[in-house]
Amino acid sequence: MDLLLSYADGESPEESLREPVLNSGPGDCPSSPDSSSDSPPHISLPAKTSAPRVDDTALALTAAVSDRSIHRPLDPSQHAVGFNPTYDQLWAPIYGPAHPYAKDGIAQGMRNHKLGFVEDASIQSFLFDEQYNTFHKYGYAADPSGLSYVGDVETLERNQAFSVYNIPQQEQKRRRLEIKSAETESDDPVTAAVAGPDVENPATSDWLLKNKKSPWSGKKDVVQGELTEEQKKYAEEYAEKKSEKGREGKGEKSDHVDKTTFHGKEESDYQGRSWVAPPKDAKPSNDHCYIPKRWVHTWSGHTKGVAAIRFFPKHGHLLLSAGMDTKIKIWDVFNSGKCMRTYMGHSKAVRDISFSNDGSKFLSAGYDKNIKLWDTETGKVISTFSTGKIPYVVKLNPDDDKQHILLAGMSDKKIVQWDMNSGEITQEYDQHLGAVNTITFVDNNRRFVTSSDDKSLRVWEFGIPVVIKYISEPHMHSMPSISLHPNGNWLAAQSLDNQILIYSTKERFQLNKKKRFAGHIVAGYACQANFSPDGRFVMSGDGEGKCWFWDWKSCKVFRTLKCHEGVCIGCEWHPLEQSKVATCGWDGMIKYWYSCSFILDFFKIF
């Protein structure tokens, strides 16, 4: 009943008016409060509506899920987020239980330091060192945020928060005075002896004696004792090094110790013939040259690359090699195939070597700026020449009566001519605009052709420092190697644009445009070009370790041999045995090549 009453009380007037009233009779009026209690009770009918009934449970659940996704924390390991997170969600701390495999609760992906996660901070190294040293010296330092200090607060207040780098000038001066006074009191015996009652009185002599200032105050007189043996040795070495540097600055050079080592069994045989003497049976076997195709021997003794090789003149029974390990070696070709002698006189890599006509002497040019004339048999240095510049090429005049005249192309753009008998410079050819690379005698040795880094060729009359022919074209490149054809009419110039150009040695020194040898890669390397003794073939090394052979008439590639692992820098055709070629490379090897398939008789000696 109470529920019915509360329901009746909450009913709105409009609804009560709309409810139909069921009376007892058709003529009766509605009941009123004044009506009799005997009247029958009213019956209320439910209200009718045409609107559909809506279930808002799903809507409430959807709103709750979206609200929960907005306020839930993000998983740092997930790669995609299905909604737009807020700033607070992105930068909220990580919630959840500790990581099961990490002691500090940080996952392995979040760890960027062995102690955990370290946040990157932008701070200058000077500021960090300042605070680091201040903390270790005074016990306090500024917080990286710059808002507070950490460490010993009492010392911080006493020092007024200064660091080791910004101590005030007054504090620095005071400390210097304290240190100076402490040293003076401890070191001055007179002051200690004078200490008395009148020391503090400025009118007394004791006060003046204590407080007098001398220009030598604060300095101690040290009595120099005798040097020990070790100190004397060190002083002598230091003085020697200092004097050596002074000589280098003035253009002089300290002498390097010249040494030689003979590796053969004996320097002369039972008949008294020297090991340098050519064999009597060494004669040309055939006038026709053949392209080699078999590798028959290797000479290995240089610890670094080999820069140049030269056969002994006319006979070729010995092979001279210049190494980048500062050593020059001469090898036996006909008999044992071993190293016969090592010449050690240069302090840096050897650049070029050149035999005299009879092979009894040879020249060597090194990066130590020295040119040395050696005795081939004994290994002694006969003469040393130097201008203070690096010699790139050395040549003796090929005439037999002018074997005492030396020409050297230098790094200072000059060709210097020496008289080796007197040791004096007799001529300088100074016209090039770059370092001189080659010197080649032509026209019965009356003229010589030089090439340079200035991408030009110049022709000179021997002994006259005037250019008689200047060759320079826009398409020309530097030519670090030039060889003379056996007939003396042509020059083969190794151009750094990967081709060999042919120039005439006649009056006009014209370029032969019909002859051009290409296919090899030599850009950047001074690979040597050469001819076969009969002039039928042209050969050259390249930057890939190959040796190329071309036919002189057709200019076609005849054969290619893979000779070395590094650069094949030099190649020489044997002067007597026309089917044999020696090559050298930057791998430190010298290899010997032969064309005949029946090489067993030759190979027995090795």
XYZ file of C-alpha atoms in Angstrom, residues 130-521:
392
model
C 84.274 22.426 -13.981
C 81.605 20.895 -11.762
C 83.392 17.535 -11.652
C 86.669 19.070 -10.456
C 84.859 21.404 -8.069
C 83.058 18.505 -6.427
C 86.247 16.510 -6.011
C 88.136 19.477 -4.573
C 85.549 21.255 -2.433
C 82.820 18.649 -2.019
C 79.961 20.474 -3.713
C 78.725 21.012 -7.262
C 75.844 22.609 -9.081
C 72.864 20.447 -9.937
C 72.479 19.946 -13.707
C 69.127 21.710 -13.512
C 70.962 24.825 -12.296
C 68.476 25.432 -9.496
C 70.359 24.005 -6.526
C 73.655 22.621 -5.266
C 74.542 19.194 -3.971
C 77.270 18.209 -1.549
C 78.864 20.047 1.396
C 76.606 23.021 2.107
C 78.917 24.589 4.744
C 81.880 24.715 2.362
C 79.545 26.052 -0.312
C 78.537 28.987 1.875
C 82.094 29.626 3.054
C 83.478 29.713 -0.512
C 80.508 31.726 -1.786
C 79.715 28.990 -4.333
C 82.737 29.623 -6.558
C 84.184 26.768 -8.618
C 87.759 25.814 -9.388
C 87.640 27.852 -12.604
C 86.145 31.106 -11.341
C 88.043 31.845 -8.152
C 87.950 35.646 -7.540
C 91.112 37.613 -8.236
C 91.447 38.701 -4.630
C 91.279 35.096 -3.457
C 93.922 34.063 -5.992
C 96.229 36.893 -4.924
C 95.756 36.049 -1.256
C 96.607 32.402 -1.860
C 99.725 33.295 -3.843
C 100.911 35.560 -1.038
C 100.295 32.864 1.552
C 102.242 30.288 -0.444
C 105.093 32.718 -1.062
C 105.334 33.760 2.584
C 105.257 30.130 3.715
C 108.118 29.255 1.341
C 110.126 32.303 2.464
C 109.738 31.505 6.153
C 110.666 27.851 5.693
C 113.639 28.447 3.373
C 115.224 31.580 4.875
C 117.587 30.551 7.723
C 118.388 34.176 8.532
C 114.773 34.934 9.370
C 114.588 31.980 11.714
C 117.784 33.069 13.474
C 116.663 36.687 13.802
C 113.359 35.786 15.425
C 113.251 37.821 18.661
C 111.265 40.399 20.607
C 112.216 43.285 18.291
C 111.192 41.559 15.074
C 107.705 43.059 15.190
C 109.017 46.607 15.770
C 109.450 48.439 12.424
C 112.025 50.794 13.948
C 114.528 48.009 14.631
C 117.075 46.464 12.319
C 115.634 43.017 13.037
C 112.382 44.016 11.374
C 114.261 45.381 8.349
C 116.304 42.184 8.098
C 113.179 40.050 8.179
C 111.119 42.121 5.769
C 113.781 43.133 3.261
C 113.032 42.291 -0.360
C 115.684 41.071 -2.761
C 115.390 40.587 -6.518
C 116.585 37.021 -5.900
C 114.067 36.248 -3.167
C 112.057 33.116 -3.704
C 114.762 31.527 -5.859
C 117.133 28.850 -4.732
C 120.730 28.537 -5.810
C 121.185 24.988 -7.093
C 124.704 23.649 -7.231
C 125.158 21.571 -10.403
C 126.874 18.311 -9.654
C 128.627 15.980 -12.045
C 126.501 14.166 -14.614
C 126.207 10.447 -14.479
C 127.222 8.270 -17.429
C 123.617 7.831 -18.485
C 122.974 11.578 -18.335
C 126.108 12.293 -20.361
C 125.051 9.781 -23.005
C 121.571 11.288 -23.215
C 123.015 14.816 -23.488
C 125.316 13.769 -26.329
C 122.456 12.105 -28.243
C 120.255 15.151 -27.761
C 123.006 17.516 -28.974
C 123.597 15.310 -32.018
C 119.904 15.260 -32.913
C 119.672 19.015 -32.490
C 122.661 19.650 -34.745
C 121.237 17.215 -37.321
C 117.950 19.127 -37.396
C 119.895 22.346 -37.840
C 121.748 20.923 -40.822
C 118.492 19.773 -42.392
C 117.033 23.247 -42.002
C 120.029 24.738 -43.835
C 119.686 22.304 -46.733
C 122.362 19.901 -45.537
C 121.766 16.248 -44.771
C 123.383 13.973 -42.277
C 125.263 11.043 -43.778
C 123.530 7.704 -43.681
C 125.680 4.686 -42.958
C 126.493 2.965 -46.237
C 126.601 -0.809 -45.922
C 126.625 -3.784 -48.229
C 126.217 -7.512 -47.775
C 127.426 -10.215 -50.142
C 125.158 -13.290 -50.191
C 127.016 -15.506 -52.652
C 129.458 -18.298 -51.863
C 132.572 -16.442 -53.000
C 133.264 -13.171 -54.780
C 135.598 -14.760 -57.334
C 135.911 -18.220 -58.817
C 138.978 -20.477 -59.051
C 140.174 -18.587 -62.150
C 139.971 -15.247 -60.373
C 136.947 -14.012 -62.311
C 134.614 -11.735 -60.378
C 131.019 -12.692 -59.725
C 130.013 -9.672 -61.820
C 131.848 -10.913 -64.938
C 129.444 -12.068 -67.660
C 129.604 -15.715 -68.771
C 131.614 -16.305 -71.891
C 128.933 -18.373 -73.572
C 126.270 -15.679 -73.226
C 125.317 -14.910 -76.816
C 122.033 -14.043 -78.551
C 120.239 -17.288 -79.266
C 117.775 -15.878 -81.776
C 117.015 -12.535 -83.373
C 113.298 -13.216 -83.303
C 111.444 -12.432 -80.047
C 108.524 -14.414 -78.655
C 105.867 -13.457 -76.154
C 106.416 -15.223 -72.791
C 103.608 -17.235 -71.293
C 105.083 -19.301 -68.434
C 106.139 -18.140 -65.012
C 109.427 -19.905 -64.264
C 111.017 -18.154 -61.264
C 110.391 -15.644 -58.465
C 112.930 -13.477 -56.681
C 111.585 -12.510 -53.276
C 113.704 -10.558 -50.837
C 112.272 -7.069 -50.609
C 110.017 -6.474 -47.623
C 108.087 -3.762 -49.477
C 107.226 -3.009 -53.068
C 109.784 -3.005 -55.879
C 109.997 0.327 -57.712
C 112.280 -0.542 -60.666
C 114.355 -3.363 -62.201
C 117.272 -3.200 -64.661
C 119.102 -6.019 -66.449
C 122.892 -5.953 -66.593
C 123.851 -4.140 -69.849
C 124.363 -6.258 -72.988
C 124.417 -9.621 -71.190
C 121.560 -9.648 -68.675
C 123.151 -12.248 -66.399
C 122.347 -10.056 -63.368
C 119.194 -8.190 -62.439
C 119.258 -5.038 -60.297
C 116.161 -4.083 -58.276
C 115.260 -0.947 -56.300
C 112.972 -1.497 -53.347
C 110.740 0.723 -51.266
C 112.371 -0.856 -48.206
C 115.410 1.461 -48.847
C 117.477 -1.462 -50.191
C 118.925 -2.252 -53.605
C 119.497 -5.901 -54.494
C 121.223 -7.607 -57.401
C 120.094 -11.103 -58.411
C 121.712 -13.890 -60.382
C 119.745 -14.778 -63.514
C 121.825 -17.472 -65.251
C 123.123 -19.692 -62.454
C 121.731 -19.884 -58.934
C 118.828 -17.458 -59.249
C 119.551 -16.062 -55.790
C 120.380 -12.645 -54.386
C 124.083 -11.903 -54.787
C 124.482 -8.584 -52.973
C 122.410 -6.058 -51.049
C 123.275 -2.357 -51.116
C 122.108 -0.337 -48.110
C 122.797 3.383 -48.262
C 119.479 5.169 -48.545
C 117.387 6.101 -45.546
C 114.123 6.193 -47.532
C 112.584 4.360 -50.480
C 114.622 4.105 -53.673
C 112.987 5.765 -56.668
C 115.190 4.956 -59.685
C 118.341 3.038 -60.668
C 120.542 3.153 -63.770
C 123.565 1.100 -64.904
C 126.653 2.502 -66.573
C 127.470 1.188 -70.052
C 129.769 -1.552 -68.796
C 127.724 -2.373 -65.680
C 130.638 -1.821 -63.289
C 128.803 1.080 -61.643
C 125.229 2.091 -61.175
C 123.288 5.106 -59.918
C 120.469 5.132 -57.402
C 118.048 7.931 -56.509
C 116.099 7.861 -53.270
C 113.422 9.828 -51.503
C 116.067 10.801 -48.937
C 117.144 13.418 -51.560
C 120.417 11.641 -52.278
C 121.884 10.293 -55.524
C 124.544 7.640 -54.970
C 127.081 6.141 -57.344
C 127.834 2.533 -56.397
C 130.504 0.067 -57.340
C 128.553 -2.979 -58.492
C 131.167 -5.533 -57.497
C 132.296 -4.281 -54.084
C 129.123 -2.477 -53.032
C 130.985 0.680 -51.992
C 129.555 4.150 -52.475
C 131.874 6.069 -54.795
C 130.097 9.435 -54.674
C 126.974 11.038 -53.271
C 125.166 13.980 -54.854
C 122.305 16.075 -53.509
C 120.594 19.410 -54.124
C 118.196 19.172 -51.196
C 115.349 18.080 -53.499
C 113.985 14.633 -54.334
C 115.439 13.101 -57.538
C 112.797 11.301 -59.591
C 115.008 9.992 -62.416
C 118.768 9.538 -62.904
C 120.634 8.905 -66.158
C 124.248 8.746 -67.331
C 125.163 10.082 -70.739
C 125.203 6.975 -73.000
C 128.373 8.037 -74.823
C 131.383 6.083 -73.661
C 133.493 9.219 -73.366
C 130.841 10.970 -71.264
C 130.104 8.322 -68.673
C 131.169 10.744 -65.947
C 128.248 13.086 -66.683
C 125.111 12.570 -64.616
C 121.643 13.996 -65.308
C 118.892 13.944 -62.680
C 115.299 15.128 -62.895
C 114.331 16.769 -59.622
C 111.135 17.548 -57.788
C 111.853 21.301 -58.044
C 111.215 21.274 -61.851
C 114.916 21.227 -62.773
C 117.205 18.836 -64.636
C 120.572 19.016 -62.901
C 123.797 17.961 -64.604
C 126.826 16.869 -62.524
C 130.416 16.132 -63.416
C 131.005 13.090 -61.222
C 134.773 13.451 -61.389
C 134.728 16.872 -59.745
C 131.382 16.522 -57.972
C 130.222 19.930 -59.206
C 127.027 20.954 -60.949
C 127.932 21.941 -64.504
C 124.496 22.749 -65.920
C 120.857 23.238 -64.947
C 117.932 22.868 -67.342
C 115.135 24.915 -65.817
C 112.069 25.255 -68.045
C 109.535 22.733 -66.743
C 106.558 23.762 -64.621
C 106.371 20.526 -62.628
C 108.494 17.709 -61.267
C 110.610 16.007 -63.959
C 109.732 12.324 -64.456
C 111.845 10.965 -67.335
C 115.052 11.666 -69.261
C 115.558 9.885 -72.615
C 118.543 10.424 -74.943
C 117.828 10.522 -78.710
C 119.556 11.458 -81.953
C 122.863 9.711 -81.186
C 122.797 11.151 -77.676
C 123.044 14.732 -78.919
C 119.589 15.535 -77.560
C 117.392 14.318 -74.770
C 113.640 14.383 -74.164
C 112.121 15.044 -70.742
C 108.574 14.655 -69.464
C 107.094 16.317 -66.433
C 104.031 16.606 -64.248
C 103.165 19.764 -66.211
C 101.799 17.433 -68.967
C 104.382 18.452 -71.533
C 107.390 17.095 -73.409
C 110.514 19.197 -73.913
C 113.483 18.474 -76.136
C 116.919 19.808 -75.192
C 120.327 19.970 -76.828
C 122.763 18.272 -74.473
C 124.727 20.916 -72.567
C 122.531 23.818 -73.693
C 119.739 24.818 -71.268
C 117.403 26.020 -74.010
C 114.310 24.097 -75.148
C 114.460 23.360 -78.863
C 111.053 21.670 -79.009
C 108.074 22.135 -76.712
C 105.177 19.667 -77.025
C 101.987 20.440 -75.098
C 98.399 19.886 -76.171
C 95.130 20.341 -74.258
C 94.366 16.641 -74.555
C 97.753 15.534 -73.202
C 98.229 13.945 -69.797
C 101.312 13.448 -67.688
C 103.762 10.848 -69.042
C 105.697 9.184 -66.195
C 107.552 6.668 -68.399
C 109.186 6.947 -71.838
C 111.113 4.247 -73.721
C 113.133 4.399 -76.939
C 112.442 1.993 -79.801
C 115.412 -0.255 -80.695
C 115.745 1.463 -84.087
C 115.956 4.853 -82.350
C 113.225 6.459 -84.488
C 110.292 6.324 -82.077
C 109.463 7.078 -78.463
C 106.780 5.194 -76.526
C 105.272 7.464 -73.872
C 103.071 5.989 -71.145
C 100.199 8.447 -70.801
C 98.062 8.537 -67.678
C 94.857 8.455 -69.734
C 95.392 4.677 -70.154
C 97.205 4.638 -73.469
C 100.720 4.545 -74.899
C 101.475 7.302 -77.425
C 104.199 7.145 -80.062
C 106.333 10.183 -80.944
C 108.922 10.490 -83.686
C 112.507 11.312 -82.765
C 113.126 13.204 -86.009
C 113.359 16.949 -86.224
C 109.685 17.722 -85.604
C 108.989 15.139 -82.869
C 105.484 14.617 -84.180
C 102.829 12.411 -82.610
C 102.152 9.285 -84.663
C 98.366 9.247 -84.631
C 98.195 5.868 -86.392
C 99.891 4.057 -83.516
C 98.100 3.993 -80.191
C 98.268 1.152 -77.666
C 95.385 0.947 -75.192
C 93.389 -1.470 -73.062
C 95.387 -1.356 -69.840
C 94.620 0.706 -66.710
